[in-house]
mmCIF file of C-alpha atoms in Angstrom:
data_model
loop_
_atom_site.group_PDB
_atom_site.id
_atom_site.type_symbol
_atom_site.label_atom_id
_atom_site.label_comp_id
_atom_site.label_asym_id
_atom_site.label_seq_id
_atom_site.Cartn_x
_atom_site.Cartn_y
_atom_site.Cartn_z
ATOM 1 C CA MET A 1 2.190 -37.102 4.159
ATOM 2 C CA LYS A 2 1.532 -37.355 7.864
ATOM 3 C CA LEU A 3 -1.086 -35.135 9.464
ATOM 4 C CA THR A 4 1.551 -33.175 11.421
ATOM 5 C CA GLU A 5 3.410 -32.442 8.194
ATOM 6 C CA ASN A 6 0.150 -31.194 6.671
ATOM 7 C CA ASN A 7 -0.416 -28.925 9.684
ATOM 8 C CA ASP A 8 3.090 -27.509 9.324
ATOM 9 C CA LEU A 9 2.527 -26.920 5.621
ATOM 10 C CA PHE A 10 -0.842 -25.299 6.294
ATOM 11 C CA GLN A 11 0.627 -23.005 8.966
ATOM 12 C CA THR A 12 3.493 -21.980 6.668
ATOM 13 C CA VAL A 13 1.143 -21.129 3.790
ATOM 14 C CA PHE A 14 -1.349 -19.467 6.164
ATOM 15 C CA ASN A 15 1.372 -17.270 7.674
ATOM 16 C CA SER A 16 2.897 -16.325 4.322
ATOM 17 C CA ALA A 17 -0.234 -14.452 3.185
ATOM 18 C CA SER A 18 0.261 -10.720 2.726
ATOM 19 C CA ASN A 19 -3.121 -9.970 4.347
ATOM 20 C CA GLY A 20 -4.642 -10.683 7.718
ATOM 21 C CA ILE A 21 -6.587 -13.936 7.893
ATOM 22 C CA ALA A 22 -8.805 -15.208 10.680
ATOM 23 C CA VAL A 23 -10.444 -18.607 11.040
ATOM 24 C CA LEU A 24 -13.786 -18.084 12.751
ATOM 25 C CA GLN A 25 -16.602 -20.269 14.063
ATOM 26 C CA SER A 26 -20.161 -18.978 14.155
ATOM 27 C CA VAL A 27 -21.745 -18.255 17.537
ATOM 28 C CA TYR A 28 -25.536 -18.681 17.591
ATOM 29 C CA ASN A 29 -28.235 -17.212 19.818
ATOM 30 C CA ASP A 30 -31.245 -19.148 21.177
ATOM 31 C CA LYS A 31 -33.116 -18.511 17.893
ATOM 32 C CA ASN A 32 -30.320 -20.218 15.919
ATOM 33 C CA ARG A 33 -29.169 -16.914 14.385
ATOM 34 C CA VAL A 34 -25.492 -16.033 14.045
ATOM 35 C CA VAL A 35 -24.653 -13.208 16.455
ATOM 36 C CA ASP A 36 -20.856 -13.264 16.521
ATOM 37 C CA PHE A 37 -17.861 -15.488 15.855
ATOM 38 C CA SER A 38 -15.426 -17.357 18.049
ATOM 39 C CA ILE A 39 -11.831 -16.854 16.913
ATOM 40 C CA LEU A 40 -9.996 -20.095 16.211
ATOM 41 C CA LEU A 41 -6.824 -18.939 14.466
ATOM 42 C CA PHE A 42 -5.042 -15.808 13.221
ATOM 43 C CA ASN A 43 -2.169 -15.719 10.770
ATOM 44 C CA SER A 44 1.075 -13.899 11.581
ATOM 45 C CA TYR A 45 0.095 -10.808 9.534
ATOM 46 C CA THR A 46 -2.911 -10.319 11.828
ATOM 47 C CA PHE A 47 -0.620 -10.416 14.875
ATOM 48 C CA LYS A 48 1.521 -7.669 13.333
ATOM 49 C CA TRP A 49 -1.626 -5.577 13.142
ATOM 50 C CA ILE A 50 -3.315 -6.295 16.486
ATOM 51 C CA GLY A 51 -0.357 -7.374 18.598
ATOM 52 C CA ASP A 52 0.354 -10.630 20.357
ATOM 53 C CA ILE A 53 -2.874 -11.082 22.293
ATOM 54 C CA ASP A 54 -4.645 -14.095 23.730
ATOM 55 C CA TYR A 55 -7.435 -14.510 21.188
ATOM 56 C CA LYS A 56 -8.371 -18.189 21.048
ATOM 57 C CA GLY A 57 -12.016 -18.741 21.901
ATOM 58 C CA ARG A 58 -12.718 -15.027 22.292
ATOM 59 C CA ARG A 59 -15.431 -13.335 20.306
ATOM 60 C CA TYR A 60 -14.585 -11.445 17.147
ATOM 61 C CA SER A 61 -16.479 -8.375 18.402
ATOM 62 C CA ALA A 62 -14.433 -8.388 21.632
ATOM 63 C CA ILE A 63 -11.129 -8.228 19.745
ATOM 64 C CA PHE A 64 -12.312 -5.941 16.934
ATOM 65 C CA THR A 65 -14.414 -3.604 19.040
ATOM 66 C CA LYS A 66 -15.481 -1.334 16.167
ATOM 67 C CA ALA A 67 -16.693 -4.229 13.997
ATOM 68 C CA LYS A 68 -20.343 -3.522 14.823
ATOM 69 C CA GLU A 69 -20.286 0.226 14.172
ATOM 70 C CA THR A 70 -18.403 -0.173 10.866
ATOM 71 C CA GLY A 71 -20.856 -2.815 9.605
ATOM 72 C CA ILE A 72 -18.138 -5.443 9.219
ATOM 73 C CA LEU A 73 -19.666 -7.836 11.747
ATOM 74 C CA GLU A 74 -23.074 -7.607 10.060
ATOM 75 C CA LYS A 75 -21.510 -8.405 6.669
ATOM 76 C CA PHE A 76 -19.727 -11.436 8.133
ATOM 77 C CA ILE A 77 -22.983 -12.611 9.743
ATOM 78 C CA GLU A 78 -24.836 -12.246 6.442
ATOM 79 C CA VAL A 79 -22.232 -14.383 4.655
ATOM 80 C CA ALA A 80 -22.362 -17.026 7.396
ATOM 81 C CA GLU A 81 -26.161 -17.217 7.282
ATOM 82 C CA THR A 82 -26.658 -17.094 3.513
ATOM 83 C CA GLY A 83 -23.501 -18.757 2.228
ATOM 84 C CA ILE A 84 -23.226 -16.006 -0.388
ATOM 85 C CA THR A 85 -19.729 -14.560 -0.541
ATOM 86 C CA ALA A 86 -19.175 -10.846 -0.156
ATOM 87 C CA ASN A 87 -16.540 -8.532 -1.505
ATOM 88 C CA PHE A 88 -16.141 -5.236 0.330
ATOM 89 C CA GLU A 89 -13.533 -2.816 1.585
ATOM 90 C CA THR A 90 -13.885 -0.938 4.843
ATOM 91 C CA TRP A 91 -11.304 1.165 6.641
ATOM 92 C CA TYR A 92 -10.823 -0.200 10.143
ATOM 93 C CA ASP A 93 -8.450 1.457 12.585
ATOM 94 C CA GLY A 94 -9.572 -0.528 15.497
#
């Protein structure tokens, strides 16, 4: 399969998920600690939730402004730094 066919397949599977999915890249401070995430990709379910916004390269905390006060951002940072997966539910009305 060609790479472009793989990308199309990936995007189709990614968009068919019944939950919001975000692909994020860690953003580090000068002490090499994760402080936020740069948004690389959202699936179509996420767009239904947040609207069609320009998100690429923006910080997670700038799009999901209540992520700090709900503790979601801190949980994501902990997973990124430790590599230990987390399972949690938090109501976010953002």
